[in-house]
């Protein structure tokens, strides 16, 4: 694996996060941008909308593919339409195991079979895993033919990946994988996705931290809090905030926290953030709200912006598409978890 580092100690006092030691910063370079390759809303007529997320992050001299969408064919066509050369990637990050973030990986591997893929480490995970054989109880009274491995298991048991020949690097804790580039590893505690592990990408630049999130299942505030431990100056957050069915009070609380508590400078929400949250964040951030629909390129220079009018919302037909995908039967398991909590029949 590339250079690793661990999160340093952080003091949390009165809701303020203070950095204890100096941190690595990625060098500033021209041409830094985030290009949205997969989402269910957008204005580019050459690209196909679908529920899922993928973005090409070009920053600090690296070309990072963050997630790969829900359909390999659509992902491939969108990448081609945007002129994305998948053979020139430095590495891929798969934020979590949900199919709408990783189904395009087959196409990536067909073009770039040796690329390094960072993914969450999970027991019996889809990306492959390993466990010490001490994880299960043993009974020496049984005859060998009734015992696992005849009673002589390997010290470490290795489990296969759905992509047998892919080069996975599994991340179990927050790790700096290159100078100034960190993968934040958190676990969801939310009913419906409890114990789901998710990675977020944090790049520390001279202008502040650029944070790219997939679905924010562990909670966007928890992710931002962990990012602020690297650098309390959050320059930009882009990606899905997982508030697509959240009530208004939750949405407003989040918008206020990002703007006032964490002092986020720019916001570029997409995917599962949700239409009401788009509206609330656009109102809260004004011209610091960056449109991040399918095909948009978000500049990460001195004056961040997109190649469409800043703060522009989806066109009516895009909102209809977005609502259609969001209306799929309980795509996030939230309705089911609520019913269980309330003692109702799911």
GROMACS .gro file of C-alpha atoms in nm:
model
  346
    1UNK     CA    1   0.000   0.000   0.000
    2UNK     CA    2   0.104   0.361  -0.046
    3UNK     CA    3   0.216   0.581   0.244
    4UNK     CA    4  -0.003   0.534   0.549
    5UNK     CA    5  -0.062   0.750   0.851
    6UNK     CA    6  -0.306   0.751   1.137
    7UNK     CA    7  -0.538   1.017   1.263
    8UNK     CA    8  -0.377   1.224   1.533
    9UNK     CA    9  -0.525   1.313   1.869
   10UNK     CA   10  -0.810   1.559   1.874
   11UNK     CA   11  -0.955   1.757   2.162
   12UNK     CA   12  -1.326   1.821   2.144
   13UNK     CA   13  -1.424   2.111   2.367
   14UNK     CA   14  -1.751   2.302   2.355
   15UNK     CA   15  -1.832   2.152   2.016
   16UNK     CA   16  -1.504   2.278   1.864
   17UNK     CA   17  -1.245   2.042   1.714
   18UNK     CA   18  -0.881   2.140   1.757
   19UNK     CA   19  -0.595   1.983   1.560
   20UNK     CA   20  -0.317   1.865   1.788
   21UNK     CA   21  -0.027   1.828   1.541
   22UNK     CA   22   0.074   1.957   1.196
   23UNK     CA   23  -0.072   1.765   0.902
   24UNK     CA   24   0.037   1.682   0.550
   25UNK     CA   25  -0.106   1.896   0.272
   26UNK     CA   26  -0.135   1.796  -0.092
   27UNK     CA   27   0.032   2.039  -0.329
   28UNK     CA   28  -0.190   2.281  -0.516
   29UNK     CA   29  -0.201   2.225  -0.891
   30UNK     CA   30  -0.391   2.371  -1.183
   31UNK     CA   31  -0.671   2.171  -1.342
   32UNK     CA   32  -0.799   2.031  -1.013
   33UNK     CA   33  -1.165   1.936  -1.048
   34UNK     CA   34  -1.440   1.686  -0.964
   35UNK     CA   35  -1.639   1.550  -1.260
   36UNK     CA   36  -1.974   1.380  -1.193
   37UNK     CA   37  -1.998   1.065  -1.405
   38UNK     CA   38  -2.305   0.902  -1.253
   39UNK     CA   39  -2.619   1.046  -1.091
   40UNK     CA   40  -2.995   1.069  -1.141
   41UNK     CA   41  -3.015   1.442  -1.221
   42UNK     CA   42  -2.815   1.662  -1.455
   43UNK     CA   43  -2.815   1.880  -1.766
   44UNK     CA   44  -2.580   1.697  -2.005
   45UNK     CA   45  -2.791   1.549  -2.291
   46UNK     CA   46  -2.509   1.311  -2.391
   47UNK     CA   47  -2.514   1.132  -2.055
   48UNK     CA   48  -2.769   0.887  -1.912
   49UNK     CA   49  -2.926   0.956  -1.573
   50UNK     CA   50  -2.958   0.665  -1.331
   51UNK     CA   51  -2.967   0.619  -0.956
   52UNK     CA   52  -2.614   0.580  -0.825
   53UNK     CA   53  -2.294   0.778  -0.789
   54UNK     CA   54  -1.951   0.808  -0.946
   55UNK     CA   55  -1.706   1.096  -0.970
   56UNK     CA   56  -1.359   1.149  -1.114
   57UNK     CA   57  -1.154   1.348  -0.863
   58UNK     CA   58  -0.849   1.518  -1.016
   59UNK     CA   59  -0.648   1.676  -0.737
   60UNK     CA   60  -0.295   1.688  -0.596
   61UNK     CA   61  -0.160   1.535  -0.916
   62UNK     CA   62  -0.382   1.227  -0.877
   63UNK     CA   63  -0.672   1.094  -1.086
   64UNK     CA   64  -0.905   0.917  -0.843
   65UNK     CA   65  -1.224   0.738  -0.944
   66UNK     CA   66  -1.466   0.757  -0.651
   67UNK     CA   67  -1.740   0.491  -0.687
   68UNK     CA   68  -1.860   0.342  -1.016
   69UNK     CA   69  -2.239   0.379  -1.037
   70UNK     CA   70  -2.524   0.130  -1.059
   71UNK     CA   71  -2.494  -0.009  -1.413
   72UNK     CA   72  -2.173  -0.099  -1.594
   73UNK     CA   73  -2.310  -0.011  -1.939
   74UNK     CA   74  -2.440   0.330  -1.835
   75UNK     CA   75  -2.120   0.399  -1.642
   76UNK     CA   76  -1.905   0.311  -1.945
   77UNK     CA   77  -2.113   0.527  -2.179
   78UNK     CA   78  -2.110   0.824  -1.940
   79UNK     CA   79  -1.735   0.801  -1.888
   80UNK     CA   80  -1.686   0.793  -2.267
   81UNK     CA   81  -1.922   1.086  -2.321
   82UNK     CA   82  -1.722   1.289  -2.071
   83UNK     CA   83  -1.387   1.183  -2.218
   84UNK     CA   84  -1.272   1.008  -1.900
   85UNK     CA   85  -0.971   0.782  -1.967
   86UNK     CA   86  -1.010   0.500  -1.715
   87UNK     CA   87  -0.673   0.352  -1.812
   88UNK     CA   88  -0.496   0.650  -1.653
   89UNK     CA   89  -0.637   0.625  -1.300
   90UNK     CA   90  -0.405   0.636  -1.001
   91UNK     CA   91  -0.653   0.440  -0.792
   92UNK     CA   92  -1.022   0.369  -0.732
   93UNK     CA   93  -1.218   0.418  -0.410
   94UNK     CA   94  -1.535   0.218  -0.348
   95UNK     CA   95  -1.712   0.395  -0.063
   96UNK     CA   96  -1.930   0.101   0.045
   97UNK     CA   97  -2.080  -0.226  -0.068
   98UNK     CA   98  -2.412  -0.103  -0.212
   99UNK     CA   99  -2.455  -0.189  -0.579
  100UNK     CA  100  -2.543   0.165  -0.690
  101UNK     CA  101  -2.184   0.263  -0.604
  102UNK     CA  102  -1.986  -0.031  -0.739
  103UNK     CA  103  -2.162  -0.198  -1.034
  104UNK     CA  104  -1.937  -0.026  -1.289
  105UNK     CA  105  -1.623  -0.184  -1.145
  106UNK     CA  106  -1.636  -0.465  -1.403
  107UNK     CA  107  -1.594  -0.208  -1.679
  108UNK     CA  108  -1.310  -0.033  -1.495
  109UNK     CA  109  -1.125  -0.365  -1.460
  110UNK     CA  110  -1.177  -0.448  -1.828
  111UNK     CA  111  -0.992  -0.127  -1.914
  112UNK     CA  112  -0.748  -0.110  -1.623
  113UNK     CA  113  -0.714  -0.457  -1.465
  114UNK     CA  114  -0.416  -0.370  -1.243
  115UNK     CA  115  -0.554  -0.055  -1.083
  116UNK     CA  116  -0.548  -0.039  -0.702
  117UNK     CA  117  -0.897  -0.037  -0.549
  118UNK     CA  118  -0.947   0.087  -0.195
  119UNK     CA  119  -1.256  -0.053  -0.025
  120UNK     CA  120  -1.388  -0.106   0.330
  121UNK     CA  121  -1.260  -0.411   0.514
  122UNK     CA  122  -1.549  -0.625   0.635
  123UNK     CA  123  -1.571  -0.978   0.768
  124UNK     CA  124  -1.689  -1.205   0.484
  125UNK     CA  125  -1.701  -0.889   0.272
  126UNK     CA  126  -1.770  -0.875  -0.100
  127UNK     CA  127  -1.425  -0.727  -0.160
  128UNK     CA  128  -1.254  -1.022   0.010
  129UNK     CA  129  -1.149  -1.051   0.372
  130UNK     CA  130  -0.972  -1.262   0.630
  131UNK     CA  131  -1.032  -1.365   0.989
  132UNK     CA  132  -0.827  -1.552   1.248
  133UNK     CA  133  -0.961  -1.905   1.288
  134UNK     CA  134  -0.999  -1.831   1.658
  135UNK     CA  135  -1.322  -1.646   1.572
  136UNK     CA  136  -1.528  -1.965   1.609
  137UNK     CA  137  -1.568  -2.191   1.914
  138UNK     CA  138  -1.413  -2.533   1.899
  139UNK     CA  139  -1.508  -2.867   2.051
  140UNK     CA  140  -1.222  -3.115   2.093
  141UNK     CA  141  -1.465  -3.393   2.189
  142UNK     CA  142  -1.585  -3.428   1.828
  143UNK     CA  143  -1.423  -3.672   1.586
  144UNK     CA  144  -1.212  -3.507   1.312
  145UNK     CA  145  -1.470  -3.565   1.040
  146UNK     CA  146  -1.718  -3.349   1.233
  147UNK     CA  147  -1.476  -3.062   1.284
  148UNK     CA  148  -1.389  -2.772   1.058
  149UNK     CA  149  -1.064  -2.849   0.874
  150UNK     CA  150  -1.049  -3.179   1.065
  151UNK     CA  151  -0.980  -2.979   1.378
  152UNK     CA  152  -0.667  -2.818   1.232
  153UNK     CA  153  -0.778  -2.488   1.080
  154UNK     CA  154  -0.530  -2.242   0.927
  155UNK     CA  155  -0.424  -1.961   1.159
  156UNK     CA  156  -0.585  -1.709   0.922
  157UNK     CA  157  -0.890  -1.793   0.714
  158UNK     CA  158  -0.909  -1.604   0.385
  159UNK     CA  159  -1.236  -1.535   0.201
  160UNK     CA  160  -1.280  -1.458  -0.167
  161UNK     CA  161  -1.383  -1.145  -0.352
  162UNK     CA  162  -1.654  -1.103  -0.614
  163UNK     CA  163  -1.369  -0.974  -0.835
  164UNK     CA  164  -1.115  -1.252  -0.794
  165UNK     CA  165  -0.829  -1.089  -0.987
  166UNK     CA  166  -0.877  -0.731  -0.873
  167UNK     CA  167  -0.610  -0.557  -0.666
  168UNK     CA  168  -0.797  -0.460  -0.350
  169UNK     CA  169  -0.648  -0.270  -0.058
  170UNK     CA  170  -0.893  -0.307   0.230
  171UNK     CA  171  -0.921  -0.018   0.475
  172UNK     CA  172  -1.024  -0.086   0.833
  173UNK     CA  173  -0.943   0.250   0.993
  174UNK     CA  174  -0.885   0.606   0.881
  175UNK     CA  175  -0.566   0.597   0.673
  176UNK     CA  176  -0.352   0.845   0.483
  177UNK     CA  177  -0.285   0.657   0.158
  178UNK     CA  178  -0.071   0.931  -0.003
  179UNK     CA  179   0.064   1.265   0.121
  180UNK     CA  180  -0.239   1.479   0.205
  181UNK     CA  181  -0.488   1.217   0.081
  182UNK     CA  182  -0.683   1.032   0.351
  183UNK     CA  183  -0.959   0.773   0.349
  184UNK     CA  184  -1.193   0.829   0.645
  185UNK     CA  185  -1.336   0.496   0.765
  186UNK     CA  186  -1.655   0.500   0.972
  187UNK     CA  187  -1.933   0.255   1.054
  188UNK     CA  188  -2.303   0.331   1.028
  189UNK     CA  189  -2.508   0.320   1.348
  190UNK     CA  190  -2.834   0.403   1.167
  191UNK     CA  191  -3.118   0.146   1.167
  192UNK     CA  192  -3.136  -0.015   0.825
  193UNK     CA  193  -2.762   0.019   0.756
  194UNK     CA  194  -2.621  -0.059   1.101
  195UNK     CA  195  -2.264  -0.197   1.088
  196UNK     CA  196  -2.221  -0.087   0.725
  197UNK     CA  197  -1.866   0.039   0.675
  198UNK     CA  198  -1.807   0.339   0.451
  199UNK     CA  199  -1.504   0.526   0.321
  200UNK     CA  200  -1.493   0.900   0.245
  201UNK     CA  201  -1.213   1.075   0.057
  202UNK     CA  202  -1.043   1.375   0.222
  203UNK     CA  203  -0.775   1.575   0.041
  204UNK     CA  204  -0.590   1.836   0.244
  205UNK     CA  205  -0.499   2.133   0.023
  206UNK     CA  206  -0.349   2.476   0.101
  207UNK     CA  207  -0.702   2.620   0.060
  208UNK     CA  208  -0.857   2.374   0.306
  209UNK     CA  209  -0.996   2.022   0.303
  210UNK     CA  210  -1.183   1.881   0.001
  211UNK     CA  211  -1.419   1.606   0.116
  212UNK     CA  212  -1.591   1.360  -0.122
  213UNK     CA  213  -1.861   1.134   0.025
  214UNK     CA  214  -2.055   0.845  -0.126
  215UNK     CA  215  -2.378   0.801   0.074
  216UNK     CA  216  -2.280   0.922   0.422
  217UNK     CA  217  -2.448   0.623   0.591
  218UNK     CA  218  -2.248   0.683   0.912
  219UNK     CA  219  -2.392   1.037   0.916
  220UNK     CA  220  -2.261   1.339   0.727
  221UNK     CA  221  -2.194   1.527   1.052
  222UNK     CA  222  -1.981   1.239   1.185
  223UNK     CA  223  -1.786   1.231   0.860
  224UNK     CA  224  -1.728   1.607   0.862
  225UNK     CA  225  -1.624   1.593   1.227
  226UNK     CA  226  -1.365   1.325   1.143
  227UNK     CA  227  -1.247   1.532   0.846
  228UNK     CA  228  -1.214   1.840   1.065
  229UNK     CA  229  -0.965   1.646   1.277
  230UNK     CA  230  -0.737   1.650   0.973
  231UNK     CA  231  -0.800   2.016   0.897
  232UNK     CA  232  -1.079   2.222   1.058
  233UNK     CA  233  -1.099   2.439   0.746
  234UNK     CA  234  -1.343   2.250   0.521
  235UNK     CA  235  -1.312   2.397   0.174
  236UNK     CA  236  -1.569   2.182  -0.008
  237UNK     CA  237  -1.798   1.883   0.047
  238UNK     CA  238  -1.926   1.693  -0.257
  239UNK     CA  239  -2.138   1.379  -0.290
  240UNK     CA  240  -2.438   1.212  -0.127
  241UNK     CA  241  -2.560   1.306   0.222
  242UNK     CA  242  -2.825   1.031   0.261
  243UNK     CA  243  -3.114   1.261   0.345
  244UNK     CA  244  -3.340   1.168   0.053
  245UNK     CA  245  -3.634   1.087   0.284
  246UNK     CA  246  -3.532   1.298   0.586
  247UNK     CA  247  -3.796   1.526   0.745
  248UNK     CA  248  -3.760   1.903   0.726
  249UNK     CA  249  -3.633   1.947   1.081
  250UNK     CA  250  -3.346   1.706   1.021
  251UNK     CA  251  -3.261   1.875   0.691
  252UNK     CA  252  -3.258   2.223   0.846
  253UNK     CA  253  -3.048   2.107   1.141
  254UNK     CA  254  -2.790   1.961   0.902
  255UNK     CA  255  -2.780   2.271   0.681
  256UNK     CA  256  -2.725   2.489   0.988
  257UNK     CA  257  -2.452   2.260   1.126
  258UNK     CA  258  -2.256   2.256   0.800
  259UNK     CA  259  -2.282   2.632   0.754
  260UNK     CA  260  -2.247   2.761   1.111
  261UNK     CA  261  -2.079   2.492   1.318
  262UNK     CA  262  -1.833   2.345   1.070
  263UNK     CA  263  -1.796   2.664   0.864
  264UNK     CA  264  -1.797   2.471   0.535
  265UNK     CA  265  -1.705   2.713   0.254
  266UNK     CA  266  -1.857   2.542  -0.050
  267UNK     CA  267  -2.113   2.265  -0.084
  268UNK     CA  268  -2.177   2.045  -0.392
  269UNK     CA  269  -2.442   1.787  -0.295
  270UNK     CA  270  -2.567   1.507  -0.519
  271UNK     CA  271  -2.703   1.152  -0.531
  272UNK     CA  272  -2.896   1.060  -0.213
  273UNK     CA  273  -2.882   1.408  -0.058
  274UNK     CA  274  -3.249   1.457  -0.148
  275UNK     CA  275  -3.444   1.735  -0.320
  276UNK     CA  276  -3.555   1.917   0.000
  277UNK     CA  277  -3.192   1.911   0.116
  278UNK     CA  278  -3.077   2.052  -0.219
  279UNK     CA  279  -3.320   2.339  -0.164
  280UNK     CA  280  -3.220   2.396   0.199
  281UNK     CA  281  -2.848   2.391   0.125
  282UNK     CA  282  -2.887   2.622  -0.174
  283UNK     CA  283  -3.071   2.869   0.048
  284UNK     CA  284  -2.814   2.839   0.328
  285UNK     CA  285  -2.500   2.863   0.111
  286UNK     CA  286  -2.618   3.100  -0.163
  287UNK     CA  287  -2.349   3.143  -0.427
  288UNK     CA  288  -2.129   2.895  -0.236
  289UNK     CA  289  -2.371   2.619  -0.340
  290UNK     CA  290  -2.222   2.442  -0.644
  291UNK     CA  291  -2.444   2.250  -0.882
  292UNK     CA  292  -2.317   1.889  -0.901
  293UNK     CA  293  -2.552   1.717  -1.144
  294UNK     CA  294  -2.452   1.449  -1.394
  295UNK     CA  295  -2.180   1.580  -1.626
  296UNK     CA  296  -2.093   1.881  -1.411
  297UNK     CA  297  -1.725   1.960  -1.352
  298UNK     CA  298  -1.655   2.134  -1.022
  299UNK     CA  299  -1.340   2.345  -1.026
  300UNK     CA  300  -1.123   2.314  -0.714
  301UNK     CA  301  -0.913   2.623  -0.783
  302UNK     CA  302  -0.896   2.952  -0.596
  303UNK     CA  303  -1.260   3.025  -0.686
  304UNK     CA  304  -1.450   2.694  -0.690
  305UNK     CA  305  -1.739   2.672  -0.934
  306UNK     CA  306  -1.903   2.446  -1.188
  307UNK     CA  307  -1.933   2.454  -1.565
  308UNK     CA  308  -2.299   2.547  -1.518
  309UNK     CA  309  -2.438   2.852  -1.345
  310UNK     CA  310  -2.349   2.846  -0.976
  311UNK     CA  311  -2.647   2.751  -0.758
  312UNK     CA  312  -2.848   2.629  -1.056
  313UNK     CA  313  -3.101   2.361  -0.971
  314UNK     CA  314  -3.206   2.064  -1.181
  315UNK     CA  315  -3.446   2.128  -1.467
  316UNK     CA  316  -3.806   2.006  -1.415
  317UNK     CA  317  -3.750   1.693  -1.623
  318UNK     CA  318  -3.442   1.611  -1.413
  319UNK     CA  319  -3.643   1.641  -1.093
  320UNK     CA  320  -3.900   1.401  -1.238
  321UNK     CA  321  -3.622   1.151  -1.312
  322UNK     CA  322  -3.478   1.198  -0.964
  323UNK     CA  323  -3.816   1.142  -0.801
  324UNK     CA  324  -3.877   0.829  -1.009
  325UNK     CA  325  -3.557   0.667  -0.889
  326UNK     CA  326  -3.607   0.786  -0.531
  327UNK     CA  327  -3.956   0.631  -0.536
  328UNK     CA  328  -3.821   0.278  -0.577
  329UNK     CA  329  -3.956   0.061  -0.301
  330UNK     CA  330  -3.764   0.165   0.012
  331UNK     CA  331  -3.420   0.182  -0.160
  332UNK     CA  332  -3.243   0.270   0.165
  333UNK     CA  333  -3.428   0.042   0.408
  334UNK     CA  334  -3.542   0.347   0.602
  335UNK     CA  335  -3.916   0.286   0.585
  336UNK     CA  336  -3.867  -0.070   0.700
  337UNK     CA  337  -3.650   0.031   0.995
  338UNK     CA  338  -3.903   0.296   1.098
  339UNK     CA  339  -4.185   0.041   1.090
  340UNK     CA  340  -3.985  -0.201   1.303
  341UNK     CA  341  -3.907   0.077   1.550
  342UNK     CA  342  -4.274   0.167   1.579
  343UNK     CA  343  -4.378  -0.194   1.623
  344UNK     CA  344  -4.564  -0.199   1.292
  345UNK     CA  345  -4.561  -0.470   1.028
  346UNK     CA  346  -4.284  -0.374   0.778
   0.00000   0.00000   0.00000
